[in-house]
Short mmCIF file of C-alpha atoms and ligand atoms in Angstrom, two decimals:
data_model
loop_
_atom_site.label_atom_id
_atom_site.label_comp_id
_atom_site.label_asym_id
_atom_site.label_seq_id
_atom_site.Cartn_x
_atom_site.Cartn_y
_atom_site.Cartn_z
CA MET A 253 62.53 -42.12 13.56
CA SER A 254 64.70 -40.89 16.43
CA ILE A 255 66.47 -44.03 17.48
CA ALA A 256 70.01 -44.10 18.68
CA GLY A 257 70.98 -40.47 18.88
CA PHE A 258 72.29 -39.79 15.39
CA GLN A 259 73.52 -36.21 15.37
CA PHE A 260 73.91 -35.67 11.67
CA ASP A 261 75.73 -32.68 10.26
CA ASN A 262 75.62 -33.20 6.51
CA SER A 263 78.21 -30.88 5.03
CA TYR A 264 78.37 -32.65 1.67
CA ALA A 265 74.61 -32.35 1.14
CA ARG A 266 74.64 -28.78 2.36
CA GLU A 267 77.70 -27.38 0.61
CA LEU A 268 77.94 -29.38 -2.59
CA GLU A 269 74.56 -29.24 -4.24
CA GLY A 270 74.90 -30.51 -7.78
CA PHE A 271 77.55 -33.05 -6.79
CA TYR A 272 75.01 -35.73 -5.94
CA VAL A 273 71.45 -36.90 -6.28
CA PRO A 274 69.28 -37.03 -3.15
CA TRP A 275 68.10 -40.61 -2.99
CA LYS A 276 66.56 -43.26 -0.78
CA GLY A 277 67.56 -46.82 0.00
CA ALA A 278 65.40 -49.62 -1.35
CA GLU A 279 62.94 -51.34 0.93
CA VAL A 280 63.93 -54.91 1.69
CA PRO A 281 61.89 -57.83 3.00
CA ALA A 282 63.63 -58.71 6.25
CA PRO A 283 66.58 -56.61 7.43
CA ARG A 284 68.56 -58.49 10.07
CA MET A 285 71.76 -57.48 11.83
CA VAL A 286 74.52 -59.95 11.03
CA ARG A 287 77.38 -58.15 12.68
CA PHE A 288 77.44 -54.82 14.43
CA ASN A 289 80.58 -52.94 15.40
CA ARG A 290 79.54 -51.63 18.76
CA ALA A 291 82.91 -50.18 19.68
CA LEU A 292 82.97 -48.11 16.50
CA ALA A 293 79.35 -47.02 17.00
CA GLU A 294 80.22 -45.76 20.44
CA GLU A 295 83.33 -44.01 19.21
CA MET A 296 80.98 -42.16 16.87
CA GLY A 297 78.66 -41.13 19.66
CA LEU A 298 75.90 -43.50 18.55
CA ASP A 299 73.80 -45.61 20.88
CA GLY A 300 75.28 -49.06 20.29
CA THR A 301 72.65 -50.89 22.30
CA ALA A 302 69.73 -49.29 20.50
CA LEU A 303 71.29 -49.85 17.08
CA ASP A 304 72.26 -53.48 17.57
CA SER A 305 68.66 -54.40 16.85
CA ASP A 306 66.06 -54.87 14.14
CA ALA A 307 65.56 -51.11 14.09
CA GLY A 308 69.31 -50.65 13.57
CA ALA A 309 69.24 -53.30 10.84
CA ALA A 310 66.47 -51.39 9.02
CA ILE A 311 68.56 -48.22 9.15
CA PHE A 312 71.80 -49.79 7.98
CA ALA A 313 70.03 -51.70 5.20
CA GLY A 314 68.90 -48.33 3.87
CA HIS A 315 65.32 -49.50 4.37
CA GLU A 316 64.52 -46.68 6.75
CA ALA A 317 66.36 -43.37 7.11
CA PRO A 318 66.97 -42.12 10.63
CA GLU A 319 65.98 -38.58 11.55
CA GLY A 320 68.46 -36.04 10.26
CA ALA A 321 69.87 -38.29 7.54
CA GLU A 322 69.94 -36.83 4.03
CA PRO A 323 70.78 -39.89 1.99
CA LEU A 324 72.35 -39.17 -1.37
CA ALA A 325 74.17 -40.88 -4.21
CA MET A 326 77.50 -39.20 -4.99
CA ALA A 327 78.62 -38.47 -8.53
CA TYR A 328 82.07 -39.60 -9.57
CA ALA A 329 83.97 -40.78 -12.61
CA GLY A 330 87.04 -42.97 -12.80
CA HIS A 331 89.72 -44.74 -14.72
CA GLN A 332 88.97 -48.44 -14.46
CA PHE A 333 91.91 -50.60 -15.49
CA GLY A 334 93.26 -47.59 -17.36
CA GLY A 335 90.11 -46.75 -19.32
CA PHE A 336 88.13 -43.66 -18.43
CA SER A 337 84.43 -43.81 -17.51
CA PRO A 338 83.10 -40.27 -17.25
CA GLN A 339 80.16 -41.39 -15.16
CA LEU A 340 80.29 -44.00 -12.44
CA GLY A 341 78.91 -42.68 -9.16
CA ASP A 342 77.23 -44.48 -6.29
CA GLY A 343 75.46 -47.15 -8.29
CA ARG A 344 74.67 -49.28 -5.29
CA ALA A 345 75.57 -47.06 -2.39
CA LEU A 346 74.35 -44.05 -0.48
CA LEU A 347 75.92 -41.52 1.79
CA LEU A 348 73.50 -41.63 4.72
CA GLY A 349 75.01 -38.56 6.37
CA GLU A 350 77.93 -37.32 8.44
CA VAL A 351 78.41 -37.36 12.16
CA ILE A 352 81.07 -35.78 14.34
CA ASP A 353 82.65 -38.48 16.45
CA ARG A 354 83.69 -38.31 20.10
CA GLN A 355 87.09 -36.94 19.13
CA GLY A 356 85.55 -34.21 17.00
CA ARG A 357 86.28 -35.93 13.68
CA ARG A 358 83.75 -35.69 10.87
CA ARG A 359 82.87 -39.12 9.53
CA ASP A 360 80.64 -40.36 6.73
CA ILE A 361 78.17 -43.15 7.28
CA HIS A 362 77.76 -44.86 3.96
CA LEU A 363 75.69 -47.82 2.82
CA LYS A 364 76.86 -50.23 0.16
CA GLY A 365 74.24 -52.48 -1.42
CA SER A 366 71.24 -50.27 -0.64
CA GLY A 367 69.58 -50.52 -4.05
CA ARG A 368 69.57 -48.92 -7.46
CA THR A 369 70.31 -45.23 -7.94
CA PRO A 370 70.50 -42.94 -10.97
CA PHE A 371 74.14 -44.11 -11.28
CA SER A 372 73.40 -47.83 -11.41
CA ARG A 373 73.79 -48.26 -15.17
CA GLY A 374 73.07 -51.95 -15.78
CA GLY A 375 73.64 -53.03 -12.17
CA ASP A 376 71.07 -54.20 -9.66
CA GLY A 377 72.25 -51.87 -6.90
CA LYS A 378 72.73 -54.77 -4.52
CA ALA A 379 75.50 -56.45 -2.57
CA VAL A 380 75.68 -59.99 -1.27
CA LEU A 381 76.70 -61.41 2.07
CA GLY A 382 80.09 -62.92 1.20
CA PRO A 383 81.70 -59.73 -0.17
CA VAL A 384 80.05 -57.63 2.54
CA LEU A 385 81.58 -59.77 5.28
CA ARG A 386 84.87 -59.80 3.40
CA GLU A 387 85.00 -56.02 3.43
CA TYR A 388 84.06 -56.12 7.10
CA VAL A 389 86.79 -58.49 8.23
CA ILE A 390 89.60 -57.20 6.03
CA GLY A 391 88.83 -53.53 6.65
CA GLU A 392 88.75 -54.06 10.40
CA ALA A 393 91.98 -56.07 10.22
CA MET A 394 93.63 -53.23 8.31
CA HIS A 395 92.52 -50.79 10.95
CA ALA A 396 93.99 -52.96 13.70
CA LEU A 397 97.20 -53.21 11.66
CA GLY A 398 97.43 -49.43 11.85
CA VAL A 399 96.53 -48.71 8.23
CA PRO A 400 94.27 -45.72 7.45
CA THR A 401 91.04 -47.23 6.18
CA THR A 402 87.29 -47.00 5.96
CA ARG A 403 85.73 -49.04 8.76
CA ALA A 404 82.85 -51.45 8.97
CA LEU A 405 80.01 -50.34 11.19
CA ALA A 406 77.43 -52.98 10.39
CA ALA A 407 76.72 -55.88 8.09
CA VAL A 408 73.01 -56.42 7.54
CA ALA A 409 71.25 -59.24 5.72
CA THR A 410 68.29 -58.03 3.70
CA GLY A 411 66.29 -61.25 3.41
CA GLU A 412 66.51 -61.06 -0.38
CA GLU A 413 68.01 -63.51 -2.81
CA ILE A 414 70.29 -61.81 -5.30
CA MET A 415 71.26 -63.39 -8.58
CA ARG A 416 74.99 -63.59 -9.13
CA GLN A 417 77.25 -65.45 -11.53
CA ASP A 418 77.34 -68.59 -9.39
CA GLY A 419 73.60 -68.56 -8.67
CA PRO A 420 71.45 -66.96 -6.00
CA ALA A 421 73.21 -65.41 -3.00
CA PRO A 422 71.91 -63.83 0.21
CA GLY A 423 71.49 -60.05 -0.10
CA ALA A 424 73.34 -57.81 2.34
CA VAL A 425 74.33 -54.23 2.96
CA LEU A 426 77.54 -52.95 4.50
CA ALA A 427 77.38 -49.76 6.54
CA ARG A 428 80.82 -48.24 6.54
CA VAL A 429 82.47 -45.24 8.03
CA ALA A 430 85.03 -43.05 6.28
CA SER A 431 86.63 -39.72 6.94
CA SER A 432 85.02 -38.90 3.59
CA HIS A 433 84.11 -40.55 0.32
CA LEU A 434 85.91 -38.01 -1.85
CA ARG A 435 87.87 -39.87 -4.49
CA VAL A 436 90.23 -39.01 -7.31
CA GLY A 437 87.23 -39.95 -9.45
CA THR A 438 85.09 -37.25 -7.84
CA PHE A 439 87.47 -34.64 -9.24
CA GLN A 440 87.55 -36.39 -12.57
CA PHE A 441 83.78 -36.22 -12.86
CA PHE A 442 83.76 -32.43 -12.90
CA ALA A 443 87.03 -32.02 -14.78
CA ALA A 444 85.71 -34.20 -17.61
CA ARG A 445 82.75 -31.83 -17.92
CA GLY A 446 84.94 -28.74 -17.85
CA GLU A 447 83.21 -27.46 -14.71
CA THR A 448 86.10 -25.50 -13.28
CA GLU A 449 84.04 -23.58 -10.76
CA ARG A 450 82.64 -26.76 -9.33
CA LEU A 451 86.13 -28.22 -9.22
CA ALA A 452 87.33 -25.27 -7.18
CA GLN A 453 84.37 -25.74 -4.86
CA LEU A 454 85.17 -29.42 -4.51
CA ALA A 455 88.86 -28.78 -3.93
CA ASP A 456 88.09 -26.18 -1.27
CA TYR A 457 85.70 -28.60 0.38
CA ALA A 458 88.35 -31.34 0.35
CA ILE A 459 90.88 -28.92 1.80
CA SER A 460 88.63 -27.82 4.61
CA ARG A 461 87.77 -31.40 5.41
CA HIS A 462 91.16 -33.09 5.13
CA TYR A 463 93.89 -30.49 4.86
CA PRO A 464 92.57 -27.45 6.75
CA GLU A 465 96.09 -26.09 7.15
CA LEU A 466 95.97 -25.22 3.42
CA ALA A 467 92.70 -23.27 3.57
CA GLY A 468 92.88 -19.76 2.15
CA ARG A 469 96.43 -20.11 0.85
CA PRO A 470 96.94 -18.87 -2.71
CA ASP A 471 98.86 -22.06 -3.60
CA ARG A 472 96.34 -24.34 -1.90
CA TYR A 473 95.46 -26.45 -4.96
CA LEU A 474 99.05 -27.38 -5.54
CA GLY A 475 99.27 -27.94 -1.80
CA LEU A 476 96.28 -30.27 -2.00
CA LEU A 477 97.94 -32.32 -4.71
CA LYS A 478 101.12 -32.61 -2.68
CA ALA A 479 99.25 -33.47 0.51
CA VAL A 480 97.26 -36.23 -1.22
CA ARG A 481 100.47 -37.50 -2.82
CA ASP A 482 102.17 -37.75 0.55
CA ARG A 483 99.26 -39.50 2.23
CA GLN A 484 98.96 -41.95 -0.63
CA ALA A 485 102.70 -42.57 -0.60
CA ALA A 486 102.52 -43.36 3.11
CA LEU A 487 99.44 -45.54 2.61
CA ILE A 488 100.84 -47.61 -0.23
CA ALA A 489 104.09 -48.04 1.72
CA GLN A 490 102.05 -49.53 4.55
CA TRP A 491 100.24 -51.86 2.16
CA MET A 492 103.54 -53.03 0.75
CA ASN A 493 105.08 -53.53 4.16
CA LEU A 494 102.16 -55.72 5.17
CA GLY A 495 101.83 -57.68 1.93
CA PHE A 496 98.43 -56.23 1.08
CA VAL A 497 97.14 -56.31 -2.48
CA HIS A 498 94.18 -53.99 -3.05
CA GLY A 499 93.32 -55.59 -6.35
CA VAL A 500 91.31 -52.82 -7.99
CA MET A 501 93.17 -49.54 -7.70
CA ASN A 502 90.94 -47.67 -10.11
CA THR A 503 90.90 -43.91 -9.61
CA ASP A 504 87.38 -44.13 -8.20
CA ASN A 505 88.81 -46.38 -5.50
CA MET A 506 91.50 -43.94 -4.39
CA THR A 507 90.55 -41.50 -1.67
CA ILE A 508 91.57 -37.89 -1.19
CA SER A 509 91.83 -38.54 2.56
CA GLY A 510 94.49 -41.24 2.18
CA GLU A 511 92.29 -44.01 3.57
CA THR A 512 92.11 -47.43 1.97
CA ILE A 513 88.69 -47.84 0.38
CA ASP A 514 86.66 -50.54 -1.36
CA TYR A 515 87.75 -53.96 -0.30
CA GLY A 516 86.75 -56.02 -3.28
CA PRO A 517 89.16 -58.58 -4.64
CA CYS A 518 91.89 -57.65 -2.16
CA ALA A 519 94.09 -60.22 -0.42
CA PHE A 520 97.31 -60.58 1.54
CA ILE A 521 100.22 -62.40 -0.02
CA ASP A 522 101.44 -65.57 1.66
CA GLY A 523 104.68 -66.32 -0.17
CA TYR A 524 106.55 -63.20 -1.25
CA ASP A 525 106.02 -62.50 -4.94
CA PRO A 526 105.88 -59.00 -6.44
CA ALA A 527 103.91 -60.34 -9.41
CA MET A 528 101.13 -61.68 -7.17
CA VAL A 529 97.63 -61.03 -8.50
CA PHE A 530 94.48 -62.39 -6.89
CA SER A 531 91.66 -60.69 -8.73
CA SER A 532 89.88 -62.75 -11.37
CA ILE A 533 89.40 -59.70 -13.57
CA ASP A 534 92.99 -58.43 -13.43
CA SER A 535 94.21 -60.64 -16.24
CA HIS A 536 97.16 -58.41 -17.17
CA GLY A 537 98.35 -57.96 -13.60
CA ARG A 538 97.89 -54.19 -13.70
CA TYR A 539 97.19 -54.19 -9.97
CA ALA A 540 99.74 -56.82 -8.97
CA TYR A 541 101.31 -56.48 -5.53
CA GLY A 542 104.55 -55.00 -6.81
CA ASN A 543 102.84 -52.58 -9.22
CA GLN A 544 100.90 -50.73 -6.55
CA PRO A 545 103.31 -47.81 -6.05
CA LYS A 546 103.49 -47.17 -9.79
CA ILE A 547 99.73 -47.31 -10.11
CA ALA A 548 99.28 -44.93 -7.20
CA GLN A 549 101.52 -42.47 -8.99
CA TRP A 550 99.57 -42.95 -12.21
CA ASN A 551 96.32 -42.28 -10.35
CA LEU A 552 97.79 -39.17 -8.75
CA ALA A 553 98.76 -37.91 -12.20
CA ARG A 554 95.08 -38.21 -13.12
CA LEU A 555 94.22 -36.13 -10.05
CA ALA A 556 96.86 -33.60 -11.06
CA GLU A 557 95.26 -33.24 -14.49
CA THR A 558 91.97 -32.26 -12.92
CA LEU A 559 93.64 -29.51 -10.88
CA LEU A 560 95.66 -27.79 -13.61
CA ASP A 561 93.15 -24.98 -14.22
CA LEU A 562 93.09 -24.26 -10.53
CA ILE A 563 96.85 -24.41 -10.05
CA ASN A 564 97.46 -21.72 -12.65
CA PRO A 565 94.44 -20.52 -14.63
CA ASP A 566 96.58 -18.17 -16.74
CA ASP A 567 99.49 -20.32 -17.75
CA SER A 568 98.85 -23.96 -18.45
CA ASP A 569 102.54 -24.74 -19.10
CA ASP A 570 103.38 -23.45 -15.67
CA ALA A 571 100.55 -25.47 -14.12
CA VAL A 572 101.79 -28.62 -15.86
CA ARG A 573 105.32 -27.96 -14.68
CA GLN A 574 104.31 -27.42 -11.06
CA ALA A 575 101.94 -30.36 -10.94
CA GLY A 576 104.51 -32.50 -12.75
CA ASP A 577 107.10 -31.76 -10.10
CA ILE A 578 104.72 -32.97 -7.42
CA ILE A 579 103.88 -36.17 -9.28
CA ASN A 580 107.53 -36.82 -10.11
CA GLY A 581 108.21 -36.52 -6.40
CA PHE A 582 106.02 -39.52 -5.66
CA PRO A 583 108.71 -42.21 -5.97
CA LEU A 584 110.91 -40.45 -3.44
CA ALA A 585 108.03 -39.79 -1.03
CA TYR A 586 107.01 -43.43 -1.36
CA GLU A 587 110.53 -44.76 -0.96
CA ARG A 588 111.06 -42.73 2.22
CA ALA A 589 107.83 -43.99 3.73
CA TRP A 590 108.58 -47.55 2.66
CA LEU A 591 112.13 -47.52 3.98
CA SER A 592 111.05 -46.03 7.26
CA GLY A 593 108.52 -48.86 7.59
CA MET A 594 111.15 -51.42 6.62
CA ARG A 595 113.63 -50.08 9.17
CA ALA A 596 111.01 -50.59 11.84
CA LYS A 597 110.30 -54.11 10.59
CA LEU A 598 114.01 -54.90 10.73
CA GLY A 599 114.48 -53.41 14.18
CA LEU A 600 116.59 -50.49 13.02
CA THR A 601 116.29 -47.12 14.71
CA ARG A 602 119.33 -45.41 13.21
CA GLU A 603 119.52 -44.55 9.52
CA GLU A 604 122.42 -45.85 7.48
CA ALA A 605 123.04 -45.45 3.79
CA ASP A 606 122.98 -49.21 3.12
CA ASP A 607 119.62 -49.85 4.81
CA MET A 608 117.80 -49.85 1.51
CA ASP A 609 120.11 -52.55 0.16
CA LEU A 610 119.65 -54.56 3.31
CA ALA A 611 115.85 -54.44 3.06
CA VAL A 612 115.81 -55.17 -0.65
CA GLY A 613 118.29 -57.98 -0.07
CA LEU A 614 115.90 -59.75 2.26
CA LEU A 615 113.06 -59.42 -0.22
CA ALA A 616 115.23 -60.91 -2.94
CA VAL A 617 115.88 -63.94 -0.75
CA LEU A 618 112.18 -64.23 0.10
CA GLU A 619 111.30 -64.09 -3.58
CA THR A 620 113.65 -66.82 -4.71
CA GLN A 621 112.25 -69.11 -2.02
CA ASN A 622 108.64 -67.88 -2.15
CA ALA A 623 108.95 -67.72 1.65
CA ASP A 624 105.99 -66.55 3.73
CA PHE A 625 106.29 -62.76 3.95
CA THR A 626 104.43 -62.26 7.22
CA ARG A 627 105.97 -65.21 9.06
CA VAL A 628 109.54 -64.41 8.08
CA PHE A 629 109.27 -60.82 9.29
CA ARG A 630 107.59 -61.87 12.51
CA SER A 631 110.30 -64.45 13.13
CA LEU A 632 112.97 -61.75 12.89
CA GLY A 633 112.02 -60.58 16.37
CA GLN A 634 113.27 -63.84 17.79
CA ALA A 635 116.17 -63.91 15.37
CA ALA A 636 117.26 -60.52 16.69
CA THR A 637 117.84 -62.18 20.06
CA GLY A 638 119.95 -64.90 18.44
CA GLU A 639 117.20 -67.50 18.07
CA VAL A 640 117.44 -67.92 14.33
CA ALA A 641 116.10 -71.47 13.90
CA PRO A 642 112.39 -70.50 13.52
CA ALA A 643 113.25 -67.96 10.82
CA ARG A 644 115.56 -70.36 8.97
CA ALA A 645 112.87 -73.03 9.05
CA LEU A 646 110.68 -70.83 6.86
CA PHE A 647 113.06 -71.32 3.91
CA ALA A 648 113.22 -74.53 1.91
CA ASN A 649 116.88 -73.73 1.37
CA PRO A 650 118.15 -71.22 3.93
CA ALA A 651 121.58 -70.64 2.34
CA GLY A 652 120.65 -67.23 0.89
CA PHE A 653 118.91 -66.24 4.08
CA ASP A 654 122.01 -67.16 6.10
CA VAL A 655 124.09 -64.75 4.06
CA TRP A 656 121.55 -62.01 4.64
CA LEU A 657 121.31 -62.83 8.36
CA ALA A 658 125.01 -62.19 8.81
CA LEU A 659 124.67 -58.76 7.18
CA TRP A 660 121.67 -57.91 9.28
CA GLN A 661 123.31 -59.03 12.50
CA ALA A 662 126.34 -56.89 11.73
CA ARG A 663 124.01 -53.97 11.12
CA LEU A 664 122.12 -54.62 14.38
CA ALA A 665 125.42 -54.52 16.24
CA ARG A 666 125.62 -50.83 15.34
CA GLU A 667 122.24 -50.12 16.95
CA GLU A 668 121.98 -48.73 20.44
CA MET A 669 118.55 -49.97 21.42
CA PRO A 670 118.64 -52.75 24.06
CA ALA A 671 117.73 -56.12 22.49
CA GLU A 672 114.61 -56.59 24.58
CA LYS A 673 113.19 -53.26 23.59
CA ARG A 674 114.05 -53.96 19.98
CA VAL A 675 112.11 -57.21 19.88
CA ALA A 676 109.06 -55.55 21.41
CA ALA A 677 109.26 -52.74 18.86
CA MET A 678 109.61 -55.19 15.96
CA ASN A 679 106.67 -57.20 17.21
CA ARG A 680 104.54 -54.08 17.18
CA VAL A 681 105.01 -53.69 13.42
CA ASN A 682 105.38 -57.28 12.20
CA PRO A 683 101.99 -58.90 12.71
CA VAL A 684 101.46 -62.51 13.76
CA TYR A 685 97.90 -62.58 12.49
CA ILE A 686 96.73 -61.25 9.14
CA PRO A 687 93.55 -62.13 7.23
CA ARG A 688 94.99 -65.25 5.65
CA ASN A 689 93.16 -66.09 2.46
CA HIS A 690 92.30 -69.61 3.48
CA MET A 691 90.97 -68.46 6.85
CA VAL A 692 88.88 -65.70 5.28
CA GLU A 693 87.44 -68.14 2.74
CA ALA A 694 86.56 -70.69 5.41
CA ALA A 695 84.92 -68.04 7.60
CA LEU A 696 82.88 -66.62 4.74
CA GLY A 697 81.85 -70.05 3.52
CA ALA A 698 80.57 -70.95 7.00
CA ALA A 699 78.79 -67.58 7.36
CA ILE A 700 76.96 -68.04 4.07
CA SER A 701 75.76 -71.45 5.27
CA GLY A 702 74.48 -69.85 8.46
CA ASP A 703 77.36 -70.46 10.88
CA LEU A 704 78.79 -67.10 11.90
CA ALA A 705 81.09 -68.46 14.60
CA PRO A 706 84.27 -68.73 12.48
CA PHE A 707 83.72 -65.23 11.11
CA GLU A 708 83.23 -63.78 14.60
CA ARG A 709 86.31 -65.58 15.79
CA LEU A 710 88.42 -64.33 12.90
CA VAL A 711 87.29 -60.73 13.44
CA GLU A 712 88.18 -61.09 17.10
CA VAL A 713 91.64 -62.56 16.46
CA LEU A 714 92.47 -59.90 13.88
CA ALA A 715 91.48 -57.09 16.20
CA ASP A 716 94.84 -57.61 17.92
CA PRO A 717 97.24 -58.71 15.19
CA PHE A 718 100.53 -58.05 16.96
CA THR A 719 100.10 -59.97 20.22
CA GLU A 720 100.81 -63.66 19.94
CA ARG A 721 98.28 -65.64 21.97
CA LYS A 722 98.18 -69.27 23.04
CA GLY A 723 95.59 -71.33 21.25
CA LEU A 724 95.62 -69.19 18.10
CA GLU A 725 98.50 -70.98 16.37
CA VAL A 726 96.32 -71.99 13.45
CA PHE A 727 95.66 -68.33 12.62
CA ALA A 728 99.38 -67.65 12.25
CA LEU A 729 100.05 -70.34 9.67
CA GLY A 730 100.46 -69.84 5.95
CA ALA A 731 98.07 -71.38 3.47
CA PRO A 732 97.95 -75.19 3.57
CA THR A 733 99.69 -76.69 0.56
CA ASP A 734 96.41 -78.04 -0.81
CA PHE A 735 94.82 -74.55 -0.77
CA GLY A 736 96.15 -73.94 -4.28
CA PRO A 737 96.24 -70.64 -6.19
CA TYR A 738 93.81 -68.15 -4.74
CA THR A 739 91.42 -66.13 -6.89
CA THR A 740 89.25 -63.31 -5.64
CA TYR A 741 86.16 -61.84 -7.23
CA CYS A 742 84.78 -58.33 -7.25
CA GLY A 743 81.54 -59.65 -5.85
CA THR A 744 79.32 -56.97 -7.25
P1 AMP B 1044 83.36 -51.00 -7.38
O1 AMP B 1044 83.88 -52.08 -8.26
O2 AMP B 1044 82.55 -51.50 -6.22
O3 AMP B 1044 84.39 -50.00 -6.98
O4 AMP B 1044 82.29 -50.22 -8.27
C1 AMP B 1044 82.60 -49.56 -9.46
C2 AMP B 1044 81.35 -48.88 -9.99
O5 AMP B 1044 80.36 -49.84 -10.32
C3 AMP B 1044 80.69 -47.93 -9.00
O6 AMP B 1044 80.12 -46.89 -9.74
C4 AMP B 1044 79.63 -48.79 -8.39
O7 AMP B 1044 78.59 -48.04 -7.84
C5 AMP B 1044 79.17 -49.61 -9.57
N1 AMP B 1044 78.58 -50.89 -9.17
C6 AMP B 1044 79.23 -51.96 -8.67
N2 AMP B 1044 78.36 -52.96 -8.41
C7 AMP B 1044 77.14 -52.51 -8.73
C8 AMP B 1044 75.82 -53.07 -8.69
N3 AMP B 1044 75.61 -54.32 -8.27
N4 AMP B 1044 74.80 -52.29 -9.11
C9 AMP B 1044 75.01 -51.04 -9.55
N5 AMP B 1044 76.20 -50.46 -9.62
C10 AMP B 1044 77.27 -51.18 -9.22
MG1 MG B 1045 84.48 -48.45 -5.82
#
């Protein structure tokens, strides 16, 4: 089938034999395009018009492989909630192939929900419409918010009914795009089997794909660990500065590229609370909002363990010492990235020693009042011009906020940026519109009952999260008081 000009160049299939199982998607009764990301398709050099069709739906359901695709299920392992599973792998997903996009970037096209594979264990290999659309809308929102992430290319309904905990649900497949699907868990798979040669091959592949500046260097494996650490530190800092809770930061859900991956039980906080947990299965709060930096470091330590033999094959104490230094450097790398993000959120361009205290001070006030994280930061733009009433109104008792305001205003007085420019800069990092839990739920509920309009609208609003627009006020509000505690499900 030669529809739509796929120009595959499948480096993973070609260079990493033994790291995957060649596989095919399951046939499904009635593949139908639910939502197609034409802009992304075109960015990737694909024919958007030809693919936004039944033929495109058949491809992205995994029902039919386009010419040049070499679909395969990737092997990986992973620590899930702290416990190690030596074999996970693509149990309901396939790497369809790689294409080089218009800017010369290599990108995976990957299907999630395309049927059973040799890695399925007890699972049915399927995905259902709600979680597929959830990953679509939240992933695209993250992209628009400037966060490195996998992207949604297409959501396809399969025409099947899939049995899930709450009864039958419409089957669906998500086609997503990533700069790669290499995970910490991919390294763990081969490390757990003691396959050092394969690990070196994998590490060199990861380096050539994501950190080419390290290629050929004798200290490249340590360099890889440091580079992944820094990208993850920057990524988690962005999550934290936006109030994003990933929800299932298992090592198989942490990429080597530094992109956010696997939007399962994720959610954005409304009121500020470091202990916030949404996922139904995270009963101990391991992946709570405020724990994410610590968990990222823990995951990176697991990556480090897999690289020890490569870092120094002759002296394991030395390898541990070197890798340990990198991992111990995570908190500082994270803190720098976080503070730099916070300075931008607070309208600060200069660096002063007390900026950390100032940022933390605001969070402390937010926490005691459970004030809406996103709205308070957005309102600071106005507050920076002296219009403080909208910000104050977000606190049940603004006394603590008033104290902080005075400190912040004194700090702003030492800035040189003209006020107007400052507000514009703040508004480019403090979003008005985020995927609010109640809006996402309403959109998904309507979509499952056949009305896609609210979903389409939400995707459209979130594509431009920083520009306040008339008529969209409802999208900027926090959860209604009757929304209650929000619980998310993995949706497998
Ligand atoms: P996830 O929670 O989506 O990150 O998946 C964790 C592991 O479980 C991966 O190996 C998945 O491929 C596998 N998995 C999740 N859902 C299913 C399913 N419905 N059928 C088979 N494998 C699954
Ligand atoms: Mg996963």
